[in-house]
Backbone as CSV, one residue per row, in Angstrom:
resi,resn,N_x,N_y,N_z,CA_x,CA_y,CA_z,C_x,C_y,C_z
1,CYS,23.822,61.041,12.532,22.954,60.967,11.141,22.910,61.658,9.907
2,MET,22.335,61.593,8.741,23.128,62.507,7.109,21.588,62.465,6.999
3,ALA,21.308,64.078,6.574,20.198,64.683,5.987,20.549,65.017,4.411
4,VAL,20.369,64.231,3.502,20.358,64.401,2.107,19.719,65.824,1.690
5,VAL,20.277,66.853,0.996,19.270,67.605,0.235,20.616,67.863,-0.986
6,VAL,19.735,67.349,-2.271,20.533,67.567,-3.581,19.534,67.196,-4.482
7,LYS,19.839,67.822,-5.572,18.853,67.948,-6.991,18.621,66.153,-6.923
8,PRO,17.104,66.105,-7.420,16.848,64.687,-7.616,17.616,63.934,-8.265
9,ARG,18.445,64.739,-9.697,19.239,63.586,-10.579,20.011,62.919,-9.831
10,LYS,20.701,63.529,-8.792,21.857,63.189,-8.166,21.915,61.934,-6.710
11,LEU,20.387,62.388,-6.245,19.949,61.848,-5.104,20.283,60.066,-4.941
12,GLU,19.747,59.327,-5.960,19.968,58.055,-6.237,21.612,57.694,-5.722
13,ALA,22.669,58.263,-6.148,23.946,57.868,-6.273,24.461,58.520,-5.060
14,VAL,24.169,59.646,-4.135,24.581,59.947,-3.028,23.900,59.230,-1.744
15,VAL,22.578,58.700,-2.061,22.371,57.687,-1.189,22.917,56.401,-0.922
16,GLU,23.193,55.991,-2.145,24.083,54.660,-2.295,25.235,55.051,-1.896
17,ALA,26.004,55.576,-2.032,27.593,56.314,-1.130,26.981,56.071,0.520
18,ILE,25.876,56.770,0.834,25.981,56.582,2.316,25.131,55.487,2.812
19,VAL,24.877,54.781,2.520,23.637,53.318,2.830,24.776,52.428,3.595
20,PRO,26.017,52.068,2.897,27.105,51.373,3.950,27.120,51.685,4.997
21,HIS,27.356,52.928,5.136,27.762,53.423,6.789,26.709,53.449,7.811
22,GLY,25.294,52.846,7.261,24.729,52.710,8.595,24.061,53.621,9.488
23,LEU,24.239,54.906,9.038,23.763,55.886,9.477,22.250,56.393,9.309
24,PRO,21.454,56.968,9.905,20.038,57.210,9.945,19.973,58.292,8.749
25,LEU,19.257,57.972,8.072,19.167,59.215,6.470,17.912,59.862,6.469
26,LEU,17.887,60.956,5.935,16.409,61.350,5.650,16.668,62.133,4.481
27,MET,15.824,61.763,3.399,15.857,62.354,2.170,14.980,63.108,1.728
28,GLU,14.723,63.974,0.717,13.987,64.639,0.075,13.333,63.343,-0.691
29,LYS,11.851,63.677,-1.339,11.373,63.525,-2.454,11.735,64.148,-3.707
30,PRO,11.849,63.465,-4.771,11.705,61.803,-4.800,12.735,61.328,-5.013
31,PRO,12.767,59.963,-4.025,14.081,59.458,-4.241,14.425,58.992,-5.509
32,THR,14.315,58.718,-6.691,14.790,58.874,-8.151,13.937,59.003,-8.786
33,LEU,14.007,59.103,-10.143,13.342,59.472,-11.001,12.387,58.423,-11.809
34,THR,12.603,57.264,-11.123,11.790,56.013,-11.770,11.403,55.167,-11.043
35,SER,10.832,54.572,-11.406,10.128,53.441,-10.641,11.258,52.811,-10.043
36,ALA,11.775,52.064,-11.107,12.557,50.618,-10.747,13.816,51.639,-9.842
37,GLY,14.555,52.611,-10.359,15.468,52.924,-9.147,14.844,53.492,-7.635
38,ALA,13.466,53.634,-7.420,12.794,53.737,-5.985,12.902,52.320,-5.729
39,ARG,12.731,51.641,-6.198,12.307,50.001,-5.967,13.641,49.332,-5.303
40,ARG,14.638,49.954,-6.277,15.825,49.436,-5.773,16.734,50.222,-4.804
41,LEU,16.298,51.585,-4.531,16.586,51.868,-3.024,16.095,51.558,-2.239
42,ALA,14.615,51.620,-2.071,13.811,50.690,-1.064,14.443,49.195,-0.692
43,GLY,15.091,48.618,-1.725,15.560,47.083,-1.138,16.871,47.408,-0.156
44,ARG,17.318,48.701,-0.248,18.693,48.435,-0.138,18.697,49.792,1.599
45,VAL,17.656,50.408,1.400,17.624,51.730,2.455,16.697,51.039,3.466
46,LYS,16.662,50.839,4.818,15.956,50.061,5.998,15.823,51.465,6.954
47,ALA,14.587,51.591,7.868,14.146,52.082,8.612,15.744,52.013,9.710
48,PRO,16.352,52.973,10.095,15.263,54.686,10.448,15.549,55.461,9.566
49,HIS,15.779,54.733,8.228,15.693,55.903,7.139,14.613,56.283,6.798
50,VAL,14.194,57.480,6.201,12.993,58.358,6.091,12.948,58.779,4.611
51,VAL,12.206,59.213,3.870,11.845,60.176,3.122,10.828,60.885,3.156
52,ALA,11.316,62.212,3.158,10.857,63.488,4.025,9.046,63.579,3.752
53,PHE,8.404,62.629,3.331,6.611,62.965,3.227,6.146,63.199,4.292
54,ASN,6.111,64.702,4.639,5.918,65.572,6.074,4.670,65.577,6.437
55,ARG,3.472,65.254,5.363,2.003,65.402,5.605,1.781,64.458,6.972
56,ARG,2.426,63.028,6.777,2.160,62.113,7.825,2.484,62.618,9.208
57,TYR,2.985,63.615,9.311,3.095,64.225,10.942,2.417,64.887,11.133
58,PHE,1.765,65.532,10.555,0.905,66.764,10.698,0.094,66.442,11.831
59,PRO,-0.100,67.280,13.378,-1.091,66.295,14.330,-2.369,66.349,13.752
60,ILE,-2.636,66.945,13.107,-4.238,67.279,12.435,-4.262,65.668,11.416
61,VAL,-3.516,65.598,10.662,-3.324,64.195,9.871,-3.367,63.195,10.565
62,GLU,-2.900,63.057,12.056,-2.651,62.164,12.818,-4.138,61.686,13.427
63,ARG,-4.596,62.859,13.520,-6.085,62.833,14.280,-6.885,62.223,13.196
64,PHE,-6.502,62.738,12.033,-7.900,62.076,11.015,-7.490,60.622,10.796
65,LYS,-6.215,59.871,11.012,-6.006,58.570,10.542,-6.430,58.071,11.710
66,ALA,-6.295,58.317,13.463,-6.930,57.559,14.150,-8.854,57.387,14.289
67,LEU,-9.337,58.691,13.337,-10.462,58.571,13.146,-11.077,57.616,12.138
68,VAL,-10.204,57.554,10.920,-10.211,56.437,9.704,-10.164,54.964,10.188
69,GLU,-9.234,55.243,11.483,-9.131,53.561,11.807,-9.908,53.187,12.529
70,ALA,-10.892,53.853,13.354,-12.198,53.596,14.204,-13.183,53.395,13.310
71,LEU,-13.190,53.850,12.140,-14.808,54.085,11.262,-14.627,52.777,10.657
72,ASP,-16.157,52.291,10.909,-16.799,50.820,10.985,-17.582,50.444,9.160
73,GLY,-16.584,49.570,9.076,-17.125,49.517,7.480,-16.414,50.512,6.431
74,PRO,-15.516,50.967,5.990,-15.075,52.117,5.096,-15.435,51.529,3.991
75,TYR,-15.823,52.171,2.576,-16.297,51.153,1.471,-15.465,52.526,0.341
76,LEU,-15.349,53.527,0.438,-14.878,54.145,-0.500,-13.812,55.458,0.241
77,ALA,-12.804,55.872,-0.173,-11.846,56.731,0.282,-11.323,57.386,-0.971
78,GLY,-10.771,58.740,-0.857,-10.227,59.392,-2.003,-10.047,60.808,-1.545
79,GLY,-9.233,61.417,-2.202,-9.350,62.729,-2.470,-8.759,63.607,-3.576
80,THR,-8.499,65.013,-3.453,-8.157,65.884,-4.547,-7.086,66.752,-3.850
81,PHE,-6.118,66.738,-5.042,-4.875,67.541,-4.677,-4.684,68.433,-5.939
82,CYS,-4.574,69.803,-5.335,-4.932,70.926,-6.298,-3.837,71.654,-6.191
83,ARG,-3.168,72.168,-7.325,-2.154,73.647,-6.969,-2.585,74.250,-8.472
84,SER,-2.203,75.468,-8.004,-2.321,76.414,-9.199,-1.234,76.713,-9.992
85,GLU,-1.487,76.833,-11.176,-0.680,77.491,-12.365,0.951,76.533,-12.335
86,ARG,0.673,75.351,-12.107,2.167,74.394,-11.906,2.405,73.687,-13.056
87,TYR,3.336,74.665,-13.856,4.174,73.746,-15.179,5.216,73.090,-15.098
88,ASP,5.239,72.201,-14.310,6.386,71.175,-13.723,7.021,70.272,-15.220
89,SER,5.617,69.995,-15.260,5.587,68.459,-16.395,5.976,69.343,-17.577
90,GLN,5.421,70.306,-18.025,5.692,70.998,-19.478,7.226,71.707,-19.495
91,ARG,7.724,72.215,-18.399,9.120,72.736,-18.611,9.871,71.246,-18.862
92,PHE,9.707,70.481,-17.937,10.293,68.868,-18.351,10.310,67.942,-19.215
93,ALA,9.505,68.268,-19.676,9.046,67.793,-21.184,9.994,68.384,-21.932
94,GLN,9.979,69.690,-22.052,10.765,70.535,-22.836,12.067,70.754,-23.122
95,ALA,12.554,70.783,-21.708,13.815,70.971,-21.438,14.722,69.834,-19.913
96,PRO,14.493,68.237,-20.109,14.294,67.726,-19.012,15.699,67.558,-18.232
97,ASP,16.910,68.231,-18.918,18.435,68.412,-18.418,17.988,69.496,-17.485
98,ALA,17.177,70.597,-17.448,17.481,71.958,-17.315,16.661,71.977,-15.778
99,HIS,15.105,70.800,-15.823,14.205,71.059,-14.850,14.262,69.301,-14.156
100,ASP,14.139,69.361,-13.133,14.636,67.977,-12.265,13.314,67.302,-12.290
101,PHE,12.094,67.515,-12.339,11.252,66.146,-12.237,9.741,67.196,-12.755
102,PRO,8.965,66.197,-13.484,7.540,66.182,-13.750,6.837,66.680,-12.783
103,PHE,5.483,67.054,-12.331,4.776,67.460,-11.571,4.327,66.166,-10.351
104,MET,4.226,65.268,-11.393,3.413,63.942,-10.552,4.458,63.390,-9.564
105,ILE,5.780,63.400,-10.445,6.979,62.642,-9.251,7.405,63.464,-8.089
106,GLY,7.451,65.012,-8.540,7.693,65.742,-7.480,6.875,66.740,-6.515
107,THR,5.537,66.474,-6.572,4.490,67.119,-5.948,2.898,66.175,-5.966
108,GLY,3.028,65.802,-6.761,1.829,64.584,-6.952,1.824,63.669,-6.176
109,ILE,3.050,62.953,-5.823,3.280,62.212,-5.113,3.036,61.952,-3.502
110,HIS,2.926,63.544,-3.149,2.571,63.705,-1.743,1.245,63.297,-1.258
111,GLY,0.175,63.835,-2.308,-1.146,63.237,-2.244,-1.189,62.032,-2.038
112,ILE,-0.668,61.127,-3.213,-0.633,59.810,-3.180,-0.153,59.264,-2.056
113,ASN,0.928,59.567,-1.449,1.621,58.942,-0.235,0.788,58.864,1.102
114,LEU,-0.016,60.612,1.163,-0.719,60.635,2.183,-1.973,59.826,1.868
115,LEU,-2.700,59.362,0.928,-3.873,58.077,0.898,-3.271,56.944,1.187
116,GLU,-1.907,56.417,0.838,-1.435,55.395,1.488,-1.545,55.190,2.823
117,TYR,-0.667,56.313,3.488,-0.831,56.310,4.941,-1.657,56.364,5.802
118,LEU,-2.992,56.604,5.284,-4.455,56.770,5.717,-5.143,55.383,5.689
119,PHE,-4.915,55.101,4.678,-5.772,53.878,3.734,-5.255,52.803,3.561
120,GLY,-4.170,52.592,3.774,-3.234,51.167,3.091,-2.602,51.369,2.045
121,GLU,-1.636,50.459,1.378,-1.340,50.178,0.220,-1.932,50.292,-0.952
122,ILE,-1.399,50.987,-1.693,-2.460,51.224,-3.160,-1.748,50.114,-4.198
123,VAL,-2.833,48.932,-4.248,-2.279,47.670,-5.191,-2.987,48.087,-6.830
124,GLY,-3.667,48.845,-6.709,-4.517,49.063,-8.448,-4.462,50.059,-8.583
125,CYS,-4.167,50.895,-10.009,-4.448,52.250,-10.310,-4.814,52.113,-11.525
126,ASP,-5.912,52.892,-12.019,-6.474,52.747,-13.349,-6.309,54.578,-13.341
127,THR,-5.659,55.213,-14.340,-5.906,56.449,-14.308,-6.301,56.596,-15.850
128,SER,-7.045,58.198,-16.132,-7.693,58.953,-17.101,-7.100,60.122,-17.125
129,PRO,-5.904,60.398,-17.894,-5.458,61.786,-17.877,-6.343,62.705,-18.563
130,VAL,-6.359,64.122,-18.030,-7.675,64.758,-18.676,-6.565,66.446,-19.252
131,THR,-6.489,66.727,-20.804,-6.014,67.573,-20.780,-6.613,69.063,-20.751
132,VAL,-6.180,69.791,-20.218,-6.739,71.183,-19.832,-6.894,72.018,-21.059
133,ALA,-7.742,72.129,-21.975,-8.029,73.115,-23.084,-7.175,74.514,-23.302
134,THR,-7.175,75.264,-22.377,-6.808,76.339,-22.392,-4.870,76.513,-21.864
135,ASN,-4.762,75.634,-21.520,-3.058,75.502,-21.342,-2.285,74.401,-21.685
136,LEU,-3.134,72.996,-21.904,-2.493,72.265,-22.833,-1.915,71.405,-21.218
137,THR,-2.403,71.579,-19.830,-1.819,71.051,-19.111,-2.117,69.493,-18.801
138,ARG,-1.718,68.697,-18.136,-2.536,67.401,-17.607,-2.865,67.696,-16.580
139,ALA,-4.118,66.921,-16.336,-5.001,66.910,-14.766,-5.028,64.891,-14.885
140,TRP,-5.370,64.643,-13.626,-5.445,62.852,-13.516,-6.801,62.798,-13.099
141,ALA,-7.435,61.732,-13.468,-8.410,61.053,-12.694,-7.853,59.715,-12.064
142,LEU,-7.699,59.108,-10.716,-7.562,57.907,-10.859,-8.413,57.139,-10.069
143,GLN,-8.412,55.683,-10.390,-9.613,54.966,-9.542,-8.633,54.041,-9.093
144,LEU,-8.500,53.775,-7.725,-7.911,53.133,-7.080,-8.543,51.610,-6.197
145,ARG,-7.249,50.958,-6.157,-7.620,50.085,-5.233,-6.775,49.678,-3.931
146,PHE,-7.410,49.612,-2.563,-6.179,49.420,-1.777,-6.258,47.986,-1.430
147,ALA,-5.249,47.700,-0.533,-4.762,46.122,-0.076,-5.797,45.712,0.773
148,THR,-6.680,46.909,1.411,-7.845,46.376,2.632,-8.831,46.157,1.573
149,GLY,-9.001,46.273,0.400,-10.273,46.074,-0.512,-11.118,47.104,-0.587
150,LEU,-10.282,48.256,0.178,-11.251,49.407,-0.165,-10.918,50.172,-1.298
151,ALA,-12.383,50.415,-2.141,-11.960,51.181,-3.107,-11.553,52.737,-3.115
152,GLY,-11.201,53.128,-3.879,-10.401,54.722,-3.962,-10.601,55.569,-4.811
153,GLN,-10.761,56.762,-4.910,-10.679,57.634,-5.957,-9.599,58.785,-6.167
154,MET,-9.104,59.442,-6.686,-8.149,60.564,-6.648,-7.921,61.561,-7.755
155,ARG,-7.942,62.969,-7.376,-8.215,63.582,-8.455,-6.655,64.794,-8.327
156,ILE,-5.894,64.757,-8.968,-4.414,65.706,-8.849,-4.619,66.344,-10.472
157,LEU,-4.598,67.732,-10.122,-4.692,68.905,-10.637,-3.597,69.877,-10.300
158,PRO,-2.621,69.704,-11.292,-1.252,70.525,-11.220,-1.979,72.298,-11.600
159,CYS,-3.083,72.746,-12.186,-3.587,73.890,-12.488,-4.508,73.987,-12.536
160,SER,-4.978,74.681,-11.237,-6.514,74.939,-11.088,-6.588,75.810,-10.306
161,GLY,-7.799,76.477,-9.935,-8.118,77.828,-9.247,-7.641,77.834,-7.902
162,SER,-7.112,76.607,-7.536,-6.759,77.027,-6.193,-5.860,76.511,-5.622
163,SER,-5.115,76.238,-4.532,-3.774,75.367,-3.978,-4.251,74.591,-2.439
164,THR,-5.104,73.863,-2.719,-5.871,72.704,-1.691,-5.481,71.635,-2.013
165,GLU,-5.989,70.758,-0.746,-5.887,69.604,-0.901,-7.213,69.186,0.039
166,TRP,-7.638,68.054,-0.316,-9.037,67.274,0.674,-8.872,65.634,0.603
167,ILE,-8.714,65.086,1.880,-9.193,63.697,1.897,-10.565,63.558,2.404
168,GLU,-11.290,62.428,2.017,-12.553,61.797,2.444,-12.394,60.305,2.339
169,VAL,-13.468,60.086,3.732,-13.750,58.407,3.229,-15.121,58.584,4.019
170,HIS,-16.150,57.026,3.245,-17.178,56.939,3.347,-17.490,55.740,4.023
171,SER,-18.084,55.590,5.119,-18.929,54.555,5.650,-20.467,54.663,5.723
172,GLN,-21.404,53.422,5.476,-22.256,53.415,5.452,-23.069,54.752,6.915
173,ARG,-22.837,54.783,7.806,-23.040,55.727,8.606,-22.219,57.261,9.123
174,ARG,-21.198,56.898,8.825,-20.486,58.091,8.757,-19.575,58.374,7.517
175,SER,-19.083,60.020,7.820,-18.204,60.119,6.522,-17.130,61.031,7.000
176,LEU,-15.876,60.832,6.580,-15.089,61.783,7.523,-14.219,62.958,6.170
177,TYR,-13.614,63.959,6.700,-13.723,64.815,5.625,-12.197,65.697,6.026
178,LEU,-11.172,65.984,5.949,-9.741,66.411,5.983,-10.020,67.448,4.776
179,HIS,-9.479,68.722,5.201,-9.334,69.682,4.158,-8.337,70.524,4.613
180,ALA,-7.480,71.143,3.499,-6.099,71.951,3.973,-5.795,72.658,2.715
181,GLN,-5.428,73.931,3.160,-4.839,74.922,2.064,-3.308,74.376,2.014
182,ASP,-3.023,74.805,0.916,-1.249,74.406,0.876,-0.947,76.243,1.008
């Protein structure tokens, strides 16, 4: 097997060179810096190849997923993904050749991937960026639509007062919450 640990700017080219050998492949995120590049790789790279979205393998996440799957009639799911003092996007915007990726591509994607793992494919997303007046960073409020018909919401805050994340899902008779400190 191959474990690929290179800077994100180089990952796509390295993976393209490895794929023809048919070896199992583990790569870090992001697979590329563009959605077109990610779609291109997804068309070429097949299981047992894995991008290292590790949260889905946590035992507590597996237990939460089982509870979600047993939930009768969920109608709303979502999460909040907070980090403290993360200026990745600003550094990338100022010097893209010196910094690997903006916050959403390098870190925020973990929260999005976790929601998809728990609730199914996200098929629609309306975003509302929020500029933090004190430091001019950007946070996001997302309205999501899952392929299952489930409605969703997500908040991604790279510069908040904590480094934490939580997921929630609601049905008429039961609500479930998963909270984790990073």
